[in-house]
CSV table of C-alpha atoms in Angstrom, one decimal:
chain,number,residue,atom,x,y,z
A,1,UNK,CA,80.7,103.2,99.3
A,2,UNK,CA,80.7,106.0,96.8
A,3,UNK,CA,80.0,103.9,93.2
A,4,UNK,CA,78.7,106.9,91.9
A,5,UNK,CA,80.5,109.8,90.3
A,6,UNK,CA,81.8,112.7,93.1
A,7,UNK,CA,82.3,115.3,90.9
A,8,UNK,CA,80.5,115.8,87.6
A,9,UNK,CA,81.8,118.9,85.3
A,10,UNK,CA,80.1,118.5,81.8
A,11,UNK,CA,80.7,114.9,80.3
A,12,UNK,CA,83.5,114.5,82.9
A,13,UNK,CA,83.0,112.2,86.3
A,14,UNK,CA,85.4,111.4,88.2
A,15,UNK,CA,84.9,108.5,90.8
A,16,UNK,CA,86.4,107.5,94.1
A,17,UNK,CA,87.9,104.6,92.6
A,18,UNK,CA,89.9,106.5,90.1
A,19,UNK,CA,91.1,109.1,92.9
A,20,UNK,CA,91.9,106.1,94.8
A,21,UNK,CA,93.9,104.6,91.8
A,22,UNK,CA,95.8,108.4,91.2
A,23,UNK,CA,96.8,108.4,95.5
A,24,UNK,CA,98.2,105.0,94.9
A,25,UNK,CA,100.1,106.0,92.2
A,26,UNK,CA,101.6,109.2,93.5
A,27,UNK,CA,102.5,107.3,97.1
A,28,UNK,CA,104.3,104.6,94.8
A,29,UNK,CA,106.4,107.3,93.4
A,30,UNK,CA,106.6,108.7,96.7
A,31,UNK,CA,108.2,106.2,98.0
A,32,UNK,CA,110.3,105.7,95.7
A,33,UNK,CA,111.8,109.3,95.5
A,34,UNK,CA,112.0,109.2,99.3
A,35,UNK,CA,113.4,105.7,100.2
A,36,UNK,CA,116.1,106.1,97.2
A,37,UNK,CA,117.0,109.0,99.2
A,38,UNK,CA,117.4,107.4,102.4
A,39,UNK,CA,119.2,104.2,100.6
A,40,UNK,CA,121.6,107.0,98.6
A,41,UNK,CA,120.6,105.2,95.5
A,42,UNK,CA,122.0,106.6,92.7
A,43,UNK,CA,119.9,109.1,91.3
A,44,UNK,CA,120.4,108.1,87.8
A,45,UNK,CA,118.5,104.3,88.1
A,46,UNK,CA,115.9,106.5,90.6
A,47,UNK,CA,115.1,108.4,87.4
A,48,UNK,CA,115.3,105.7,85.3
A,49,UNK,CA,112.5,103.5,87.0
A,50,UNK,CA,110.8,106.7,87.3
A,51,UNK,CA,109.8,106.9,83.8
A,52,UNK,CA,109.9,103.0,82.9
A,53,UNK,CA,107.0,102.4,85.5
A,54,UNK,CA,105.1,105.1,84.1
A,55,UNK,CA,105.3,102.6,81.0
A,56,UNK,CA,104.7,100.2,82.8
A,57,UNK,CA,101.8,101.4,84.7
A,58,UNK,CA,100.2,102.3,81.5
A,59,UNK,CA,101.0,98.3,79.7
A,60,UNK,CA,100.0,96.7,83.1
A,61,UNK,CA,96.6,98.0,83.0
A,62,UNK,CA,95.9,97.5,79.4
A,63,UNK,CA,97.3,93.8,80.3
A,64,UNK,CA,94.7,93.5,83.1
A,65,UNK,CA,91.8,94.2,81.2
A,66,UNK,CA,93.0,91.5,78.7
A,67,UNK,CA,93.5,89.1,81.3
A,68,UNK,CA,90.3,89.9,82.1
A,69,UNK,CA,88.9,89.3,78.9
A,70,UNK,CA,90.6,86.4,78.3
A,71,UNK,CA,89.4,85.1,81.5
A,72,UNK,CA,85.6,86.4,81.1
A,73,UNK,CA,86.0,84.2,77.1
A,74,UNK,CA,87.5,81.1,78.4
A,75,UNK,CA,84.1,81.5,80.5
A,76,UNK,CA,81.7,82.0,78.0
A,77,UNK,CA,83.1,82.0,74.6
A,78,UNK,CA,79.6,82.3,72.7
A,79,UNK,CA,80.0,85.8,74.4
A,80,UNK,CA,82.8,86.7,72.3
A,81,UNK,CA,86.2,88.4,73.2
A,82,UNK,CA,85.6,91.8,74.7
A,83,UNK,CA,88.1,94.0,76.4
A,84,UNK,CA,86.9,97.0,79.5
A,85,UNK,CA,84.9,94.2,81.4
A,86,UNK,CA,86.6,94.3,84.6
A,87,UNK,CA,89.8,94.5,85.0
A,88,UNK,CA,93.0,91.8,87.1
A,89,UNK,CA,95.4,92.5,89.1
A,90,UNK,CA,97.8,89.6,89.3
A,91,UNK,CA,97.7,90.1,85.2
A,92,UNK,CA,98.4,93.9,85.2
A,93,UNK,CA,101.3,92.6,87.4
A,94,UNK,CA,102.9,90.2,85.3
A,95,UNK,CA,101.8,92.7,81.9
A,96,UNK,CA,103.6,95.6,84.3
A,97,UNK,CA,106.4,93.7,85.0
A,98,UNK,CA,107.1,92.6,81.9
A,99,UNK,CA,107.2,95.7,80.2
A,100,UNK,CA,109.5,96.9,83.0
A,101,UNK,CA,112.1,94.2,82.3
A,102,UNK,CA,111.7,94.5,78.1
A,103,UNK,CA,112.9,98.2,78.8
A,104,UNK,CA,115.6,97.7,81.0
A,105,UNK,CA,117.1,95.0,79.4
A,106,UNK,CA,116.8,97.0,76.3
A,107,UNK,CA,118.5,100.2,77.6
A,108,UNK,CA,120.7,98.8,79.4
A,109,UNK,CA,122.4,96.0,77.2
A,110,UNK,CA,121.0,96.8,73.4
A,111,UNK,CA,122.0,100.5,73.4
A,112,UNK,CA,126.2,101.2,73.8
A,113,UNK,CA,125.6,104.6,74.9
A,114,UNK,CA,122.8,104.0,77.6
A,115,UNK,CA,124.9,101.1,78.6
A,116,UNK,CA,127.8,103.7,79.0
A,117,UNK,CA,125.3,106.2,81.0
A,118,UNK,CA,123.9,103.7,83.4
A,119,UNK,CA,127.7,101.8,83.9
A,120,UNK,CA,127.3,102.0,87.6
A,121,UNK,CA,124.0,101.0,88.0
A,122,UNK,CA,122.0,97.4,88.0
A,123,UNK,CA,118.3,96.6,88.6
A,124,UNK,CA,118.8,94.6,91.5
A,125,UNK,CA,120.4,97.8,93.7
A,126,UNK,CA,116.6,99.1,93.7
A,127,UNK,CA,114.9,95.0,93.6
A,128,UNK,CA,114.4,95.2,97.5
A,129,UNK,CA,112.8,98.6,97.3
A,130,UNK,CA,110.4,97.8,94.4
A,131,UNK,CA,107.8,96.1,96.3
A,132,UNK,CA,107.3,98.8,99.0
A,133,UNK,CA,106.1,100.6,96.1
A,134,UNK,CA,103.9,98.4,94.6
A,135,UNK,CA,102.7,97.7,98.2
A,136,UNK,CA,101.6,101.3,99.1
A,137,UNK,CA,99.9,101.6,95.0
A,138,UNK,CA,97.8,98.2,95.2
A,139,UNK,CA,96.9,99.1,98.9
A,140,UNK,CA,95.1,102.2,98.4
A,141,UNK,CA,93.7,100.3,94.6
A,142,UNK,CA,92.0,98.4,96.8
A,143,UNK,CA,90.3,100.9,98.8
A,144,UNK,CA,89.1,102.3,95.2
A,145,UNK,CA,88.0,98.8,95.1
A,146,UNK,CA,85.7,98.8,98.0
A,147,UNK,CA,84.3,102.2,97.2
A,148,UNK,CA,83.2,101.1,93.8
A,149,UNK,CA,81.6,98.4,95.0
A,150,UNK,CA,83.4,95.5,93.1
A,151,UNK,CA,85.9,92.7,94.5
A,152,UNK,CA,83.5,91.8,96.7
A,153,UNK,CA,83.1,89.0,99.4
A,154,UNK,CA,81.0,85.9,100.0
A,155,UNK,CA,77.3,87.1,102.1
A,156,UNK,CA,77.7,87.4,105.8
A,157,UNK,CA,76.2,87.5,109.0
A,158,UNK,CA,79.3,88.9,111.0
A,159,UNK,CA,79.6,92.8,111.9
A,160,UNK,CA,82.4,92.8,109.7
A,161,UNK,CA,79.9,92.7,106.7
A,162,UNK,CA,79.2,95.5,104.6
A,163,UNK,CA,76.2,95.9,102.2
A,164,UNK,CA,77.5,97.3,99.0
A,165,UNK,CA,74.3,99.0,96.8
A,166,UNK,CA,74.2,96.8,94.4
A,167,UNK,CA,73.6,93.4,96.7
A,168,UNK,CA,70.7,92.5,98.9
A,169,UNK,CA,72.9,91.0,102.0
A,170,UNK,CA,75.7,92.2,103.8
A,171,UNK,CA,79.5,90.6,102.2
A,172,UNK,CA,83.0,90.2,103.4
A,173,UNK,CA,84.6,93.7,102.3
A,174,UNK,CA,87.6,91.8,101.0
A,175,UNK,CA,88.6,94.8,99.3
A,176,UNK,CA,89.0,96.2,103.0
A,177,UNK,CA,90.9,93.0,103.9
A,178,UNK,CA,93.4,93.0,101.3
A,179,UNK,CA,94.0,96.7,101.9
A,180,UNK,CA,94.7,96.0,105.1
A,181,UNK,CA,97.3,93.3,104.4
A,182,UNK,CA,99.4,95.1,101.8
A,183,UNK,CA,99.5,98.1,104.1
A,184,UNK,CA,100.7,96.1,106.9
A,185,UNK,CA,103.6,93.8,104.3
A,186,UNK,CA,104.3,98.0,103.1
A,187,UNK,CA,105.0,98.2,106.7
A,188,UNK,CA,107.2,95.7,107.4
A,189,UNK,CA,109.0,95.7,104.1
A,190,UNK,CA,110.0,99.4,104.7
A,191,UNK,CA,111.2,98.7,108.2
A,192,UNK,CA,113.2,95.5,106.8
A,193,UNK,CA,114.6,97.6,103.9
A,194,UNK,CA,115.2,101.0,106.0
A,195,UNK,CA,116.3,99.5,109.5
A,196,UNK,CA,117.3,96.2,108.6
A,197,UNK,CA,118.8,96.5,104.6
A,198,UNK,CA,117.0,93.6,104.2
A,199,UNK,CA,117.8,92.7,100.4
A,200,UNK,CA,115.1,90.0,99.7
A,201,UNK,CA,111.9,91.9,99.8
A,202,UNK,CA,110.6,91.0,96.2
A,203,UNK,CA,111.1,87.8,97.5
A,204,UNK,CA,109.0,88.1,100.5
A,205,UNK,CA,106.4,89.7,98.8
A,206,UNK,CA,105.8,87.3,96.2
A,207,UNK,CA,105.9,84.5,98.8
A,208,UNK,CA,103.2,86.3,101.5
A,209,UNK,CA,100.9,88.0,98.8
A,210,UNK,CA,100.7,84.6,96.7
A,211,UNK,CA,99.8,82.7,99.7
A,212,UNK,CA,97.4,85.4,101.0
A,213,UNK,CA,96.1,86.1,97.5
A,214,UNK,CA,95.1,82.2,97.2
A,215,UNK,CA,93.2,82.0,100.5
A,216,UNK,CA,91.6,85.1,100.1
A,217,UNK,CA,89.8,84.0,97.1
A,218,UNK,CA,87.4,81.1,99.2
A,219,UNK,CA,86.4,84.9,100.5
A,220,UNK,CA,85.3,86.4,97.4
A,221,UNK,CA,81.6,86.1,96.2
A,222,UNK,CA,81.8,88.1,93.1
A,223,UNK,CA,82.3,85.9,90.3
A,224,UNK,CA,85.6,84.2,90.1
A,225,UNK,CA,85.6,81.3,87.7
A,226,UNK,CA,87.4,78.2,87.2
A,227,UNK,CA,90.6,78.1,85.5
A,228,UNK,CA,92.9,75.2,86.1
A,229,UNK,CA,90.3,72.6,87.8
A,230,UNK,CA,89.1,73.8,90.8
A,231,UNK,CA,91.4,77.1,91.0
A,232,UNK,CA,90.5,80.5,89.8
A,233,UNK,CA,92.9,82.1,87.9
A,234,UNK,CA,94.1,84.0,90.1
A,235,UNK,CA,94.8,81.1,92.5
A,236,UNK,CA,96.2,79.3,89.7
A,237,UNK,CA,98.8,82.8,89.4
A,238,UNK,CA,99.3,83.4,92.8
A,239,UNK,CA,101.1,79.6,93.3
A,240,UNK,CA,103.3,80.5,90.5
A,241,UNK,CA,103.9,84.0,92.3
A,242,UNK,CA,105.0,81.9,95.4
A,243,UNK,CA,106.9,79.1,93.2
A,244,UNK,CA,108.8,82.3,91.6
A,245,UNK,CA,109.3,84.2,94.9
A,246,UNK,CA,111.5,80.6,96.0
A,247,UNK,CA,113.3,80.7,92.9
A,248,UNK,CA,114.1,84.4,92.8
A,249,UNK,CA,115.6,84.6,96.9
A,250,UNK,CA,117.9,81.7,95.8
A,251,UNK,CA,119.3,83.2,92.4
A,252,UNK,CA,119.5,86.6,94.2
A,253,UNK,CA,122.1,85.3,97.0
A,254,UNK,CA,124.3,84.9,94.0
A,255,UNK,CA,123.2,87.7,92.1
A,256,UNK,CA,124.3,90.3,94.8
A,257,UNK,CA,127.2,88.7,95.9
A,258,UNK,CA,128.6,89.0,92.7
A,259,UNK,CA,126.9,92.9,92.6
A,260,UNK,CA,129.1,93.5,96.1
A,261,UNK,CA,132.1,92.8,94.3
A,262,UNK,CA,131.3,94.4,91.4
A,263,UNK,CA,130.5,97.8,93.6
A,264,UNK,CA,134.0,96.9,95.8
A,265,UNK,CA,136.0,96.8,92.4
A,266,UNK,CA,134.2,100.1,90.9
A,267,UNK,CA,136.7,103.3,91.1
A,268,UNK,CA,135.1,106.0,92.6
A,269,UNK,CA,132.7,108.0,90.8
A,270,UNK,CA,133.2,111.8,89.8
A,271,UNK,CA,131.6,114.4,91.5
């Protein structure tokens, strides 16, 4: 664990947590470059989710640390409201996501000329290739995670525990666990997606992290409160994440059968 600043220049620190976050972030877009690539997906809607999740990178983790908030005064409210305690990732997600959908609906249906620009392109010829990226960025988060010492599991006698600086017994490293998970679903979503052409990846993710997100939580020993009864909020989230990952695989069978024929009936484009 490194919770400690690697490299001090002046008033600067940087931790391993933040490099983590920055290798996330560049892998996502690495991913996305190079799988668009591979797919032949049009360069135009490449670009274009280029700089919306840049936006949406920024709102998600603004929207974490007020889910956290929220979360930390529904806790304690005497407290008061106070944002930069801890941040969530399930609500960065849905903050993230949101943005992302504000600005494409935006661009593509509010604004003639942008609608004229992107006339060959829909959201849902890049859907399947989306969660590979968030995958590979919320993997290597979670290593960050483990190096900073927060995310923590319940105390442990097993040689899987680790004992983080700032506890007295050895904990699940959760952090570790997770990791491992979403770089094993990055795995087999690129392989479904590259060999396969699977088109119901978002799906599949929502579905396999929701249900792993809410059993990894008995796990966690750092504080996790209650939100709906017995459920921590992100438990509470992550059955919604699995109810909407249902919903979206059926509406999408529809969706891009109609997009096939779209495509099918498109003349062909200029070089």
């Amino acid at each position: 664990m490194l919770p400690n600043p690697i490299i001090k220049i002046g008033s600067l620190s940087v931790y391993m947590y933040g490099v983590m976050i920055a290798v996330g972030i560049l892998a996502c877009f690495a991913v996305l470059y190079g799988y668009s690539k591979i797919l032949k997906i049009s360069p135009k809607l490449t670009d274009f989710v280029f700089y919306n999740a840049i936006a949406a990178i920024a709102v998600g983790f603004g929207a974490a640390a007020l889910w956290q908030a929220l979360y930390n005064y529904i806790q304690n409210p005497a407290a008061g409201f106070h944002v930069g305690q801890g941040i969530t990732f399930i609500g960065g997600l849905l903050g993230g996501a949101g943005c992302f959908l504000i600005v494409y609906f935006v661009v593509f249906y509010a604004i003639p000329k942008s609608r004229e620009y992107y006339s060959r392109v829909r959201l849902i010829d890049i859907l399947s290739l989306t969660p590979c990226c968030i995958l590979i960025a919320h993997a290597f988060g979670r290593i960050g995670c483990f190096f900073a010492g927060c995310c923590y599991g319940k105390p442990t006698d097993s040689f899987l525990g680790v004992k983080f600086p700032n506890l007295s017994v050895p904990v699940h490293p959760t952090q570790l666990y997770e990791a491992a998970f979403l770089f094993i679903m990055f795995g087999v979503c690129s392989y479904l997606l590259l060999k396969k052409h699977y088109q119901h990846n978002m799906s599949l993710y929502l579905v396999s992290y929701g249900i792993f997100r809410f059993l990894i939580e008995y796990l966690r020993g750092d504080p996790r409160g209650s939100f709906i009864g017995v459920l921590s909020p992100s438990q509470f989230w992550s059955v919604f994440m699995v109810i909407g990952g249902v919903v979206l695989y059926l509406l999408s069978k529809k969706f891009l059968a109609k997009r096939e024929a779209e495509l099918a009936a498109l003349p062909p484009e200029k070089e």
